Protein backbone atom coordinates (compact mmCIF):
# COMPACT_ATOMS: atom_id res chain seq x y z
CA UNK A 1 0.00 0.00 0.00
CA UNK A 2 2.88 2.38 0.58
CA UNK A 3 3.95 4.86 -2.00
CA UNK A 4 7.44 4.24 -3.22
CA UNK A 5 7.48 5.72 -6.72
CA UNK A 6 4.45 7.65 -7.79
CA UNK A 7 3.67 10.97 -6.27
CA UNK A 8 1.66 13.74 -7.74
CA UNK A 9 3.68 16.29 -9.62
CA UNK A 10 4.40 19.17 -7.39
CA UNK A 11 6.67 20.23 -4.61
CA UNK A 12 6.72 22.72 -1.81
CA UNK A 13 9.55 24.71 -0.32
CA UNK A 14 9.28 24.50 3.46
CA UNK A 15 11.79 27.37 3.75
CA UNK A 16 13.92 25.71 6.42
CA UNK A 17 17.18 27.37 7.43
CA UNK A 18 20.45 25.63 6.72
CA UNK A 19 19.41 22.80 4.46
CA UNK A 20 17.49 21.62 1.44
CA UNK A 21 13.83 22.34 2.07
CA UNK A 22 12.05 21.31 -1.14
CA UNK A 23 9.67 18.41 -0.55
CA UNK A 24 7.47 16.59 -3.04
CA UNK A 25 3.73 16.56 -2.46
CA UNK A 26 2.01 13.20 -2.70
CA UNK A 27 -1.49 11.79 -3.09
CA UNK A 28 -0.28 8.19 -3.10
CA UNK A 29 -1.14 7.20 0.48
CA UNK A 30 -4.42 5.47 1.33
CA UNK A 31 -7.07 7.75 2.77
CA UNK A 32 -4.91 10.82 2.21
CA UNK A 33 -5.26 13.79 -0.11
CA UNK A 34 -2.28 15.97 -1.08
CA UNK A 35 0.38 15.77 1.63
CA UNK A 36 3.98 16.88 1.96
CA UNK A 37 6.20 13.82 1.69
CA UNK A 38 8.86 13.90 4.42
CA UNK A 39 9.63 10.18 4.25
CA UNK A 40 8.07 7.18 2.52
CA UNK A 41 8.72 4.24 4.80
CA UNK A 42 7.73 4.42 7.54
CA UNK A 43 5.51 7.26 6.33
CA UNK A 44 6.03 10.81 7.52
CA UNK A 45 3.44 13.06 5.88
CA UNK A 46 3.12 16.75 6.69
CA UNK A 47 -0.06 18.81 6.41
CA UNK A 48 0.25 21.81 4.06
CA UNK A 49 -0.29 25.07 5.95
CA UNK A 50 -3.23 26.16 3.78
CA UNK A 51 -5.31 23.28 5.17
CA UNK A 52 -5.32 25.04 8.56
CA UNK A 53 -6.93 28.09 6.97
CA UNK A 54 -10.08 26.21 6.03
CA UNK A 55 -11.48 25.69 9.51
CA UNK A 56 -10.78 24.73 13.04
CA UNK A 57 -10.86 20.96 12.41
CA UNK A 58 -8.22 19.28 10.26
CA UNK A 59 -9.86 16.91 7.76
CA UNK A 60 -8.89 13.25 8.19
CA UNK A 61 -7.58 13.02 4.63
CA UNK A 62 -5.17 15.92 5.27
CA UNK A 63 -4.15 14.97 8.82
CA UNK A 64 -0.40 14.47 9.29
CA UNK A 65 1.09 10.99 9.64
CA UNK A 66 4.06 9.75 11.62
CA UNK A 67 5.18 6.20 12.47
CA UNK A 68 8.48 5.12 14.02
CA UNK A 69 8.77 1.61 12.64
CA UNK A 70 8.21 0.38 9.11
CA UNK A 71 6.03 -2.63 9.96
CA UNK A 72 2.70 -0.85 10.30
CA UNK A 73 -0.78 -2.32 9.96
CA UNK A 74 -1.89 -2.41 6.32
CA UNK A 75 -5.30 -3.80 7.22
CA UNK A 76 -7.05 -4.81 10.44
CA UNK A 77 -9.64 -7.59 10.76
CA UNK A 78 -12.29 -5.82 12.83
CA UNK A 79 -13.95 -9.10 13.85
CA UNK A 80 -10.89 -10.73 15.37
CA UNK A 81 -9.33 -7.51 16.71
CA UNK A 82 -9.05 -7.44 20.50
CA UNK A 83 -7.85 -4.81 22.95
CA UNK A 84 -6.21 -6.57 25.91
CA UNK A 85 -6.09 -5.03 29.39
CA UNK A 86 -3.79 -6.91 31.75
CA UNK A 87 -1.10 -6.57 34.42
CA UNK A 88 -1.92 -5.21 37.88
CA UNK A 89 -5.69 -5.66 37.46
CA UNK A 90 -8.28 -7.92 39.07
CA UNK A 91 -9.52 -9.25 35.70
CA UNK A 92 -7.66 -9.52 32.41
CA UNK A 93 -9.98 -8.21 29.69
CA UNK A 94 -10.10 -8.95 26.00
CA UNK A 95 -12.36 -6.31 24.46
CA UNK A 96 -13.74 -6.56 20.94
CA UNK A 97 -14.66 -3.49 18.89
CA UNK A 98 -18.31 -4.43 19.32
CA UNK A 99 -17.85 -4.47 23.11
CA UNK A 100 -16.15 -1.09 23.03
CA UNK A 101 -18.82 0.50 20.83
CA UNK A 102 -21.44 -0.46 23.45
CA UNK A 103 -19.64 1.37 26.27
CA UNK A 104 -20.48 4.94 27.38
CA UNK A 105 -18.93 7.46 24.98
CA UNK A 106 -17.06 10.69 25.42
CA UNK A 107 -16.09 13.29 22.85
CA UNK A 108 -13.69 16.20 22.74
CA UNK A 109 -11.72 18.39 20.37
CA UNK A 110 -7.96 18.13 20.83
CA UNK A 111 -4.77 19.03 19.02
CA UNK A 112 -2.51 16.12 18.12
CA UNK A 113 0.97 17.62 17.73
CA UNK A 114 4.27 15.81 17.22
CA UNK A 115 6.89 16.66 19.84
CA UNK A 116 9.20 17.57 16.96
CA UNK A 117 6.76 19.75 15.05
CA UNK A 118 8.70 22.69 13.48
CA UNK A 119 12.04 20.97 14.17
CA UNK A 120 13.26 22.03 10.73
CA UNK A 121 13.42 25.61 12.03
CA UNK A 122 15.90 24.82 14.81
CA UNK A 123 19.18 26.73 14.49
CA UNK A 124 21.63 25.10 14.74
CA UNK A 125 20.00 22.16 13.04
CA UNK A 126 19.28 19.01 15.05
CA UNK A 127 18.76 15.44 13.80
CA UNK A 128 15.25 14.08 13.28
CA UNK A 129 12.39 14.72 10.87
CA UNK A 130 12.79 18.22 9.45
CA UNK A 131 9.15 19.27 9.80
CA UNK A 132 7.89 22.79 9.27
CA UNK A 133 4.65 23.49 11.19
CA UNK A 134 2.43 20.80 9.66
CA UNK A 135 3.07 17.93 12.10
CA UNK A 136 -0.08 18.89 13.98
CA UNK A 137 -3.83 18.75 13.54
CA UNK A 138 -7.04 19.26 15.47
CA UNK A 139 -9.87 16.73 15.42
CA UNK A 140 -13.08 15.92 17.23
CA UNK A 141 -12.33 12.59 18.91
CA UNK A 142 -14.99 10.11 20.00
CA UNK A 143 -14.36 7.08 22.15
CA UNK A 144 -14.48 5.57 25.61
CA UNK A 145 -12.67 7.08 28.54
CA UNK A 146 -9.61 5.07 29.53
CA UNK A 147 -10.79 5.28 33.13
CA UNK A 148 -13.97 3.39 32.25
CA UNK A 149 -12.01 0.47 30.78
CA UNK A 150 -9.53 0.45 33.68
CA UNK A 151 -12.44 0.36 36.14
CA UNK A 152 -13.93 -2.64 34.33
CA UNK A 153 -10.64 -4.48 34.75
CA UNK A 154 -10.26 -3.30 38.36
CA UNK A 155 -6.89 -1.63 38.96
CA UNK A 156 -4.97 -3.12 41.90
CA UNK A 157 -3.84 -0.74 44.68
CA UNK A 158 -0.16 -1.23 43.85
CA UNK A 159 -0.54 0.15 40.28
CA UNK A 160 1.76 3.08 39.42
CA UNK A 161 1.61 3.43 35.64
CA UNK A 162 -0.21 2.23 32.53
CA UNK A 163 1.67 1.19 29.38
CA UNK A 164 0.15 1.23 25.90
CA UNK A 165 1.21 -1.13 23.11
CA UNK A 166 0.21 -1.29 19.47
CA UNK A 167 0.05 -3.38 16.31
CA UNK A 168 3.13 -1.89 14.63
CA UNK A 169 6.50 -3.61 14.92
CA UNK A 170 10.17 -2.84 14.46
CA UNK A 171 11.81 -4.24 11.34
CA UNK A 172 14.56 -5.93 13.33
CA UNK A 173 13.52 -8.13 16.27
CA UNK A 174 15.76 -6.64 18.95
CA UNK A 175 14.75 -3.01 18.31
CA UNK A 176 12.35 -1.69 20.98
CA UNK A 177 8.68 -2.15 20.08
CA UNK A 178 6.84 1.19 20.33
CA UNK A 179 5.04 1.70 23.63
CA UNK A 180 4.42 4.66 25.92
CA UNK A 181 3.08 5.00 29.42
CA UNK A 182 1.23 7.41 31.66
CA UNK A 183 1.14 7.61 35.46
CA UNK A 184 -1.84 5.79 36.95
CA UNK A 185 -3.38 9.10 38.09
CA UNK A 186 -3.10 10.61 34.63
CA UNK A 187 -4.50 7.44 33.05
CA UNK A 188 -7.53 7.73 35.34
CA UNK A 189 -8.19 11.47 34.92
CA UNK A 190 -11.23 10.77 32.68
CA UNK A 191 -9.87 12.98 29.88
CA UNK A 192 -7.58 10.33 28.41
CA UNK A 193 -9.62 8.50 25.79
CA UNK A 194 -9.54 5.34 23.70
CA UNK A 195 -10.81 6.85 20.46
CA UNK A 196 -12.55 4.97 17.66
CA UNK A 197 -13.66 8.02 15.67
CA UNK A 198 -12.00 11.14 14.38
CA UNK A 199 -14.16 13.98 13.05
CA UNK A 200 -17.15 11.59 13.20
CA UNK A 201 -15.54 9.02 10.90
CA UNK A 202 -13.52 5.92 11.65
CA UNK A 203 -9.82 6.57 12.06
CA UNK A 204 -7.78 6.41 8.85
CA UNK A 205 -5.49 3.36 8.89
CA UNK A 206 -2.47 5.66 8.88
CA UNK A 207 -3.81 7.54 11.92
CA UNK A 208 -4.29 4.41 14.01
CA UNK A 209 -7.42 2.48 12.93
CA UNK A 210 -9.22 0.96 14.72
CA UNK A 211 -8.27 2.52 18.10
CA UNK A 212 -5.86 5.13 19.34
CA UNK A 213 -5.14 6.80 22.63
CA UNK A 214 -5.99 10.52 23.00
CA UNK A 215 -4.02 12.35 25.68
CA UNK A 216 -5.44 15.89 25.61
CA UNK A 217 -2.85 18.63 26.08
CA UNK A 218 0.12 16.25 25.78
CA UNK A 219 2.42 15.73 22.79
CA UNK A 220 1.35 13.02 20.41
CA UNK A 221 4.17 10.63 21.24
CA UNK A 222 1.71 9.44 23.93
CA UNK A 223 -1.19 9.17 21.48
CA UNK A 224 -0.53 5.49 20.72
CA UNK A 225 -2.09 4.44 17.39
CA UNK A 226 -3.40 0.98 16.50
CA UNK A 227 -3.71 0.47 20.26
CA UNK A 228 -4.20 -3.21 21.17
CA UNK A 229 -2.62 -3.58 24.61
CA UNK A 230 -3.05 -1.78 27.93
CA UNK A 231 -0.79 -3.02 30.69
CA UNK A 232 -1.16 -1.77 34.25
CA UNK A 233 2.30 -1.65 35.82
CA UNK A 234 3.23 -2.00 39.49
CA UNK A 235 6.54 -0.21 38.88
CA UNK A 236 7.54 2.67 36.60
CA UNK A 237 8.00 1.89 32.90
CA UNK A 238 11.74 1.34 32.32
CA UNK A 239 11.35 0.82 28.57
CA UNK A 240 13.34 2.61 25.86
CA UNK A 241 10.49 4.91 24.75
CA UNK A 242 10.05 6.37 28.26
CA UNK A 243 13.59 6.38 29.63
CA UNK A 244 15.71 7.12 26.52
CA UNK A 245 13.56 8.64 23.78
CA UNK A 246 11.50 11.83 24.04
CA UNK A 247 13.45 13.25 26.98
CA UNK A 248 13.64 17.05 27.20
CA UNK A 249 15.61 19.47 29.37
CA UNK A 250 13.72 20.15 32.59
CA UNK A 251 13.46 23.90 31.84
CA UNK A 252 10.64 26.19 30.61
CA UNK A 253 9.95 25.44 26.91
CA UNK A 254 12.68 22.76 27.23
CA UNK A 255 15.05 25.59 26.33
CA UNK A 256 18.81 25.24 26.77
CA UNK A 257 21.93 26.96 25.44
CA UNK A 258 23.48 25.16 22.49
CA UNK A 259 26.63 24.36 24.51
CA UNK A 260 24.81 23.42 27.75
CA UNK A 261 26.15 20.23 29.38
CA UNK A 262 24.63 17.76 31.87
CA UNK A 263 21.17 19.35 31.87
CA UNK A 264 18.67 17.19 33.81
CA UNK A 265 16.00 15.76 31.50
CA UNK A 266 12.45 14.54 31.96
CA UNK A 267 10.01 12.72 29.67
CA UNK A 268 8.29 15.24 27.39
CA UNK A 269 4.73 15.93 28.56
CA UNK A 270 2.46 18.98 28.24
CA UNK A 271 2.29 21.16 25.16
CA UNK A 272 3.04 24.89 25.13
CA UNK A 273 0.89 27.59 23.47
CA UNK A 274 1.36 28.26 19.75
CA UNK A 275 -0.21 30.41 17.04
CA UNK A 276 0.07 30.65 13.26
CA UNK A 277 -1.15 33.05 10.62
CA UNK A 278 -2.92 30.90 8.02
CA UNK A 279 -4.51 33.29 5.51
CA UNK A 280 -1.20 34.78 4.32
CA UNK A 281 1.75 32.60 3.35
CA UNK A 282 5.26 33.37 4.57
CA UNK A 283 6.97 35.20 1.70
CA UNK A 284 3.71 36.40 0.10
CA UNK A 285 3.50 39.55 -2.02
CA UNK A 286 0.29 41.41 -1.23
CA UNK A 287 -1.19 44.36 -3.15
CA UNK A 288 -1.11 47.42 -0.88
CA UNK A 289 -4.30 48.30 0.94
CA UNK A 290 -4.71 50.47 4.07
CA UNK A 291 -6.16 47.50 5.95
CA UNK A 292 -4.83 43.95 5.91
CA UNK A 293 -7.04 41.12 7.13
CA UNK A 294 -5.09 38.57 9.12
CA UNK A 295 -6.42 35.29 10.51
CA UNK A 296 -5.10 32.01 11.77
CA UNK A 297 -5.16 29.35 14.42
CA UNK A 298 -3.92 29.20 18.00
CA UNK A 299 -3.94 26.66 20.79
CA UNK A 300 -3.12 26.99 24.45
CA UNK A 301 -1.12 23.76 24.76
CA UNK A 302 -2.45 21.99 27.86
CA UNK A 303 -5.19 24.57 28.52
CA UNK A 304 -7.30 27.13 26.69
CA UNK A 305 -6.39 30.22 24.66
CA UNK A 306 -6.67 33.46 26.67
CA UNK A 307 -5.68 35.88 23.91
CA UNK A 308 -3.88 36.17 20.59
CA UNK A 309 -2.00 39.36 19.74
CA UNK A 310 -0.30 40.62 16.59
CA UNK A 311 2.68 42.95 16.23
CA UNK A 312 3.99 44.67 13.12
CA UNK A 313 6.85 46.48 14.91
CA UNK A 314 8.95 43.55 16.05
CA UNK A 315 7.11 43.11 19.33
CA UNK A 316 7.09 46.68 20.67
CA UNK A 317 3.31 47.01 20.38
CA UNK A 318 0.76 44.22 20.31
CA UNK A 319 -2.78 44.40 18.94
CA UNK A 320 -5.42 42.12 20.36
CA UNK A 321 -7.25 39.94 17.80
CA UNK A 322 -10.82 38.64 17.87
CA UNK A 323 -11.14 34.98 18.83
CA UNK A 324 -13.45 32.56 17.04
CA UNK A 325 -15.81 30.06 18.67
CA UNK A 326 -14.41 28.03 21.55
CA UNK A 327 -14.66 24.32 20.64
CA UNK A 328 -13.02 23.18 23.87
CA UNK A 329 -9.81 24.09 25.63
CA UNK A 330 -7.64 21.45 23.95
CA UNK A 331 -8.51 22.35 20.35
CA UNK A 332 -7.50 24.98 17.81
CA UNK A 333 -9.13 28.38 18.15
CA UNK A 334 -9.33 30.80 15.25
CA UNK A 335 -8.32 34.46 15.50
CA UNK A 336 -8.80 37.33 13.08
CA UNK A 337 -8.13 41.03 12.87
CA UNK A 338 -7.77 43.90 10.45
CA UNK A 339 -4.39 45.64 10.63
CA UNK A 340 -3.87 49.23 9.51
CA UNK A 341 -1.00 49.35 6.98
CA UNK A 342 0.83 52.62 6.36
CA UNK A 343 3.58 51.85 3.87
CA UNK A 344 4.50 49.66 0.98
CA UNK A 345 7.46 47.36 1.43
CA UNK A 346 8.53 44.58 3.75
CA UNK A 347 6.45 43.72 6.78
CA UNK A 348 7.03 41.11 9.49
CA UNK A 349 3.79 39.94 11.07
CA UNK A 350 4.28 38.45 14.54
CA UNK A 351 1.53 36.49 16.26
CA UNK A 352 1.58 35.52 19.92
CA UNK A 353 -0.75 33.33 22.00
CA UNK A 354 -1.22 33.64 25.76
CA UNK A 355 -2.88 30.66 27.39
CA UNK A 356 -5.31 30.57 30.31
CA UNK A 357 -2.48 29.50 32.65
CA UNK A 358 -0.69 32.78 31.84
CA UNK A 359 2.03 31.26 29.63
CA UNK A 360 2.97 33.51 26.72
CA UNK A 361 4.88 32.47 23.60
CA UNK A 362 8.48 33.77 23.87
CA UNK A 363 10.02 35.93 21.15
CA UNK A 364 13.33 34.05 21.21
CA UNK A 365 13.28 30.57 19.66
CA UNK A 366 13.63 27.80 22.22
CA UNK A 367 16.30 25.18 21.45
CA UNK A 368 17.25 21.70 22.67
CA UNK A 369 19.23 18.85 21.07
CA UNK A 370 16.10 16.76 20.34
CA UNK A 371 14.35 19.54 18.44
CA UNK A 372 11.30 19.29 20.70
CA UNK A 373 8.62 21.69 21.93
CA UNK A 374 9.16 24.63 19.60
CA UNK A 375 6.85 27.34 20.89
CA UNK A 376 8.29 30.77 20.06
CA UNK A 377 6.55 33.55 18.13
CA UNK A 378 6.73 32.66 14.40
CA UNK A 379 7.14 35.62 12.01
CA UNK A 380 5.31 35.75 8.69
CA UNK A 381 7.25 37.93 6.24
CA UNK A 382 5.25 39.66 3.52
CA UNK A 383 5.84 42.43 1.01
CA UNK A 384 3.14 45.06 0.46
CA UNK A 385 3.48 46.00 -3.20
N1 LIG B 1 1.59 2.70 17.40
C1 LIG B 1 2.20 3.86 17.24
N2 LIG B 1 1.60 4.97 17.71
C2 LIG B 1 2.20 6.17 17.56
C3 LIG B 1 3.47 6.29 16.95
C4 LIG B 1 4.07 5.10 16.45
O1 LIG B 1 5.16 5.11 15.88
N3 LIG B 1 3.40 3.91 16.62
N4 LIG B 1 4.06 7.54 16.84
C5 LIG B 1 3.60 8.58 17.74
C6 LIG B 1 4.06 9.89 17.32
S1 LIG B 1 5.67 10.31 17.70
C7 LIG B 1 3.24 10.79 16.70
S2 LIG B 1 3.80 12.32 16.24
C8 LIG B 1 1.82 10.47 16.44
C9 LIG B 1 1.40 10.82 15.04
O2 LIG B 1 0.01 10.68 14.92
P1 LIG B 1 -0.67 10.70 13.50
O3 LIG B 1 0.14 9.86 12.57
O4 LIG B 1 -2.06 10.23 13.68
O5 LIG B 1 -0.69 12.15 13.06
O6 LIG B 1 1.54 9.10 16.67
C10 LIG B 1 2.08 8.59 17.86
N5 LIG B 1 1.56 7.27 18.06
MO1 LIG C 1 6.01 12.55 17.12
XYZ file of C-alpha atoms and ligand atoms in Angstrom:
410
model
C 0.000 0.000 0.000
C 2.875 2.376 0.579
C 3.945 4.860 -2.000
C 7.440 4.243 -3.218
C 7.479 5.717 -6.718
C 4.451 7.651 -7.792
C 3.674 10.969 -6.270
C 1.659 13.737 -7.739
C 3.680 16.291 -9.623
C 4.404 19.172 -7.386
C 6.669 20.228 -4.612
C 6.720 22.717 -1.811
C 9.547 24.706 -0.316
C 9.285 24.495 3.464
C 11.790 27.368 3.748
C 13.917 25.713 6.422
C 17.177 27.371 7.430
C 20.448 25.626 6.719
C 19.408 22.802 4.458
C 17.490 21.619 1.436
C 13.834 22.339 2.066
C 12.048 21.310 -1.137
C 9.667 18.414 -0.548
C 7.465 16.591 -3.039
C 3.734 16.558 -2.465
C 2.009 13.204 -2.704
C -1.494 11.789 -3.091
C -0.283 8.192 -3.103
C -1.135 7.204 0.480
C -4.417 5.467 1.328
C -7.067 7.754 2.770
C -4.911 10.819 2.205
C -5.257 13.788 -0.110
C -2.279 15.967 -1.076
C 0.380 15.766 1.632
C 3.982 16.881 1.959
C 6.204 13.816 1.692
C 8.859 13.899 4.418
C 9.630 10.177 4.246
C 8.066 7.183 2.515
C 8.718 4.244 4.803
C 7.729 4.423 7.540
C 5.514 7.263 6.333
C 6.028 10.814 7.521
C 3.445 13.057 5.875
C 3.120 16.749 6.692
C -0.064 18.806 6.410
C 0.253 21.805 4.058
C -0.290 25.071 5.946
C -3.231 26.157 3.777
C -5.310 23.276 5.172
C -5.323 25.040 8.561
C -6.927 28.091 6.967
C -10.080 26.206 6.031
C -11.482 25.693 9.510
C -10.777 24.726 13.040
C -10.856 20.956 12.409
C -8.220 19.282 10.262
C -9.856 16.906 7.761
C -8.889 13.249 8.185
C -7.580 13.015 4.632
C -5.171 15.917 5.271
C -4.155 14.970 8.820
C -0.399 14.466 9.290
C 1.087 10.987 9.643
C 4.062 9.748 11.619
C 5.183 6.196 12.466
C 8.481 5.121 14.017
C 8.770 1.612 12.637
C 8.212 0.383 9.105
C 6.032 -2.628 9.959
C 2.700 -0.847 10.298
C -0.780 -2.322 9.956
C -1.890 -2.412 6.315
C -5.304 -3.802 7.223
C -7.048 -4.806 10.441
C -9.637 -7.588 10.763
C -12.289 -5.824 12.828
C -13.947 -9.101 13.853
C -10.891 -10.728 15.366
C -9.327 -7.511 16.710
C -9.049 -7.436 20.503
C -7.850 -4.810 22.955
C -6.208 -6.572 25.908
C -6.087 -5.034 29.394
C -3.790 -6.906 31.748
C -1.101 -6.570 34.424
C -1.924 -5.212 37.884
C -5.686 -5.657 37.455
C -8.280 -7.920 39.068
C -9.522 -9.246 35.704
C -7.662 -9.517 32.412
C -9.980 -8.206 29.694
C -10.097 -8.946 25.997
C -12.355 -6.308 24.464
C -13.739 -6.564 20.937
C -14.655 -3.490 18.891
C -18.308 -4.431 19.317
C -17.847 -4.472 23.107
C -16.151 -1.095 23.029
C -18.816 0.497 20.830
C -21.440 -0.461 23.453
C -19.636 1.367 26.273
C -20.480 4.938 27.377
C -18.926 7.463 24.977
C -17.059 10.690 25.422
C -16.094 13.290 22.852
C -13.685 16.204 22.744
C -11.716 18.393 20.367
C -7.960 18.129 20.833
C -4.766 19.035 19.022
C -2.512 16.115 18.115
C 0.972 17.617 17.729
C 4.273 15.812 17.216
C 6.891 16.663 19.843
C 9.203 17.569 16.962
C 6.755 19.752 15.054
C 8.698 22.687 13.476
C 12.040 20.966 14.174
C 13.265 22.028 10.735
C 13.423 25.610 12.027
C 15.900 24.815 14.810
C 19.182 26.732 14.491
C 21.628 25.096 14.739
C 20.003 22.161 13.038
C 19.281 19.009 15.047
C 18.765 15.444 13.804
C 15.247 14.082 13.284
C 12.391 14.717 10.871
C 12.790 18.221 9.448
C 9.148 19.268 9.795
C 7.886 22.789 9.267
C 4.652 23.495 11.188
C 2.428 20.802 9.662
C 3.065 17.934 12.098
C -0.081 18.891 13.982
C -3.832 18.748 13.542
C -7.036 19.265 15.466
C -9.870 16.733 15.422
C -13.078 15.924 17.233
C -12.328 12.587 18.908
C -14.994 10.115 20.002
C -14.359 7.081 22.150
C -14.476 5.567 25.605
C -12.671 7.080 28.544
C -9.613 5.066 29.534
C -10.787 5.279 33.133
C -13.971 3.386 32.254
C -12.015 0.468 30.783
C -9.531 0.447 33.685
C -12.442 0.362 36.141
C -13.932 -2.636 34.326
C -10.636 -4.477 34.755
C -10.259 -3.296 38.356
C -6.894 -1.633 38.961
C -4.973 -3.121 41.897
C -3.841 -0.739 44.683
C -0.158 -1.227 43.847
C -0.541 0.145 40.281
C 1.763 3.078 39.417
C 1.608 3.429 35.641
C -0.209 2.225 32.535
C 1.670 1.192 29.377
C 0.148 1.230 25.898
C 1.213 -1.134 23.113
C 0.209 -1.286 19.466
C 0.046 -3.384 16.306
C 3.126 -1.888 14.634
C 6.501 -3.611 14.918
C 10.166 -2.843 14.463
C 11.809 -4.242 11.341
C 14.561 -5.926 13.333
C 13.523 -8.129 16.265
C 15.760 -6.637 18.950
C 14.750 -3.014 18.306
C 12.353 -1.686 20.982
C 8.681 -2.151 20.084
C 6.840 1.194 20.325
C 5.043 1.705 23.625
C 4.418 4.662 25.917
C 3.077 4.997 29.423
C 1.231 7.414 31.663
C 1.141 7.613 35.457
C -1.840 5.791 36.951
C -3.377 9.099 38.091
C -3.097 10.615 34.625
C -4.497 7.443 33.055
C -7.532 7.731 35.343
C -8.190 11.470 34.922
C -11.234 10.773 32.684
C -9.870 12.981 29.880
C -7.581 10.326 28.408
C -9.620 8.498 25.793
C -9.537 5.341 23.702
C -10.814 6.846 20.456
C -12.553 4.971 17.662
C -13.665 8.016 15.671
C -11.996 11.144 14.385
C -14.159 13.983 13.051
C -17.149 11.588 13.203
C -15.535 9.016 10.896
C -13.524 5.919 11.654
C -9.817 6.573 12.061
C -7.784 6.415 8.850
C -5.487 3.359 8.892
C -2.471 5.659 8.878
C -3.810 7.538 11.924
C -4.292 4.407 14.011
C -7.419 2.484 12.932
C -9.225 0.955 14.724
C -8.275 2.518 18.103
C -5.862 5.135 19.344
C -5.139 6.802 22.628
C -5.994 10.516 22.999
C -4.015 12.345 25.676
C -5.438 15.895 25.612
C -2.847 18.631 26.076
C 0.124 16.246 25.778
C 2.424 15.735 22.793
C 1.351 13.018 20.410
C 4.171 10.632 21.240
C 1.707 9.443 23.933
C -1.193 9.174 21.482
C -0.528 5.492 20.717
C -2.089 4.445 17.394
C -3.403 0.978 16.496
C -3.706 0.466 20.263
C -4.197 -3.209 21.165
C -2.625 -3.582 24.607
C -3.047 -1.777 27.925
C -0.792 -3.022 30.692
C -1.164 -1.768 34.247
C 2.303 -1.647 35.824
C 3.228 -1.997 39.491
C 6.540 -0.213 38.883
C 7.542 2.668 36.598
C 8.002 1.888 32.905
C 11.745 1.339 32.324
C 11.349 0.818 28.567
C 13.340 2.610 25.856
C 10.486 4.909 24.753
C 10.045 6.374 28.256
C 13.591 6.383 29.627
C 15.707 7.125 26.519
C 13.557 8.637 23.783
C 11.499 11.834 24.037
C 13.452 13.249 26.977
C 13.639 17.045 27.201
C 15.612 19.474 29.373
C 13.721 20.153 32.587
C 13.462 23.900 31.836
C 10.639 26.193 30.608
C 9.951 25.442 26.910
C 12.684 22.759 27.232
C 15.049 25.586 26.332
C 18.815 25.244 26.775
C 21.927 26.964 25.435
C 23.483 25.155 22.488
C 26.625 24.356 24.507
C 24.806 23.422 27.750
C 26.146 20.235 29.376
C 24.629 17.756 31.866
C 21.172 19.348 31.871
C 18.667 17.192 33.809
C 16.003 15.762 31.496
C 12.450 14.543 31.962
C 10.012 12.715 29.666
C 8.288 15.240 27.390
C 4.733 15.933 28.564
C 2.463 18.984 28.242
C 2.287 21.156 25.165
C 3.039 24.886 25.133
C 0.894 27.594 23.473
C 1.361 28.259 19.750
C -0.209 30.411 17.041
C 0.072 30.650 13.262
C -1.152 33.050 10.618
C -2.921 30.895 8.016
C -4.510 33.292 5.514
C -1.203 34.775 4.316
C 1.754 32.601 3.353
C 5.265 33.368 4.566
C 6.970 35.198 1.702
C 3.707 36.405 0.102
C 3.503 39.551 -2.019
C 0.289 41.406 -1.226
C -1.191 44.362 -3.155
C -1.109 47.419 -0.884
C -4.295 48.297 0.942
C -4.714 50.473 4.066
C -6.156 47.498 5.945
C -4.831 43.951 5.915
C -7.038 41.119 7.135
C -5.090 38.566 9.122
C -6.424 35.293 10.510
C -5.103 32.014 11.770
C -5.161 29.347 14.423
C -3.919 29.196 18.002
C -3.943 26.665 20.789
C -3.121 26.986 24.455
C -1.116 23.760 24.758
C -2.453 21.990 27.858
C -5.192 24.570 28.525
C -7.305 27.129 26.686
C -6.387 30.218 24.664
C -6.672 33.455 26.674
C -5.682 35.884 23.906
C -3.881 36.169 20.586
C -1.996 39.359 19.744
C -0.304 40.623 16.593
C 2.678 42.950 16.234
C 3.993 44.671 13.119
C 6.848 46.479 14.911
C 8.954 43.549 16.055
C 7.109 43.108 19.329
C 7.091 46.684 20.666
C 3.313 47.009 20.378
C 0.765 44.221 20.311
C -2.778 44.396 18.935
C -5.416 42.118 20.355
C -7.249 39.942 17.802
C -10.823 38.636 17.866
C -11.137 34.980 18.831
C -13.449 32.560 17.043
C -15.815 30.061 18.667
C -14.410 28.029 21.549
C -14.661 24.317 20.639
C -13.020 23.178 23.865
C -9.813 24.090 25.628
C -7.637 21.449 23.951
C -8.509 22.345 20.346
C -7.496 24.976 17.815
C -9.129 28.377 18.154
C -9.331 30.800 15.246
C -8.324 34.459 15.500
C -8.803 37.335 13.080
C -8.133 41.030 12.873
C -7.773 43.903 10.447
C -4.390 45.636 10.634
C -3.874 49.233 9.512
C -1.003 49.354 6.983
C 0.830 52.622 6.360
C 3.584 51.854 3.872
C 4.498 49.656 0.976
C 7.457 47.362 1.435
C 8.526 44.580 3.747
C 6.452 43.720 6.781
C 7.034 41.106 9.494
C 3.790 39.941 11.069
C 4.278 38.450 14.540
C 1.526 36.490 16.264
C 1.580 35.522 19.924
C -0.753 33.334 22.001
C -1.217 33.636 25.759
C -2.878 30.660 27.391
C -5.309 30.567 30.306
C -2.483 29.504 32.653
C -0.686 32.778 31.843
C 2.033 31.255 29.633
C 2.970 33.513 26.717
C 4.884 32.466 23.605
C 8.482 33.774 23.872
C 10.020 35.933 21.145
C 13.334 34.055 21.205
C 13.279 30.572 19.655
C 13.633 27.800 22.219
C 16.304 25.183 21.447
C 17.254 21.701 22.667
C 19.229 18.846 21.070
C 16.098 16.761 20.343
C 14.348 19.536 18.436
C 11.302 19.288 20.704
C 8.616 21.687 21.929
C 9.162 24.632 19.604
C 6.850 27.343 20.886
C 8.286 30.765 20.057
C 6.552 33.553 18.130
C 6.726 32.661 14.405
C 7.140 35.617 12.007
C 5.314 35.755 8.692
C 7.251 37.933 6.243
C 5.248 39.662 3.522
C 5.838 42.431 1.010
C 3.144 45.059 0.457
C 3.475 46.004 -3.197
N 1.588 2.697 17.403
C 2.196 3.863 17.237
N 1.602 4.973 17.712
C 2.204 6.175 17.561
C 3.468 6.294 16.950
C 4.065 5.102 16.448
O 5.164 5.105 15.882
N 3.397 3.914 16.615
N 4.063 7.537 16.838
C 3.601 8.579 17.744
C 4.060 9.894 17.323
S 5.666 10.305 17.701
C 3.244 10.794 16.696
S 3.802 12.323 16.242
C 1.823 10.467 16.443
C 1.395 10.822 15.036
O 0.009 10.677 14.918
P -0.673 10.702 13.498
O 0.137 9.859 12.573
O -2.064 10.233 13.676
O -0.689 12.147 13.062
O 1.542 9.102 16.669
C 2.079 8.595 17.858
N 1.565 7.273 18.057
Mo 6.011 12.548 17.116
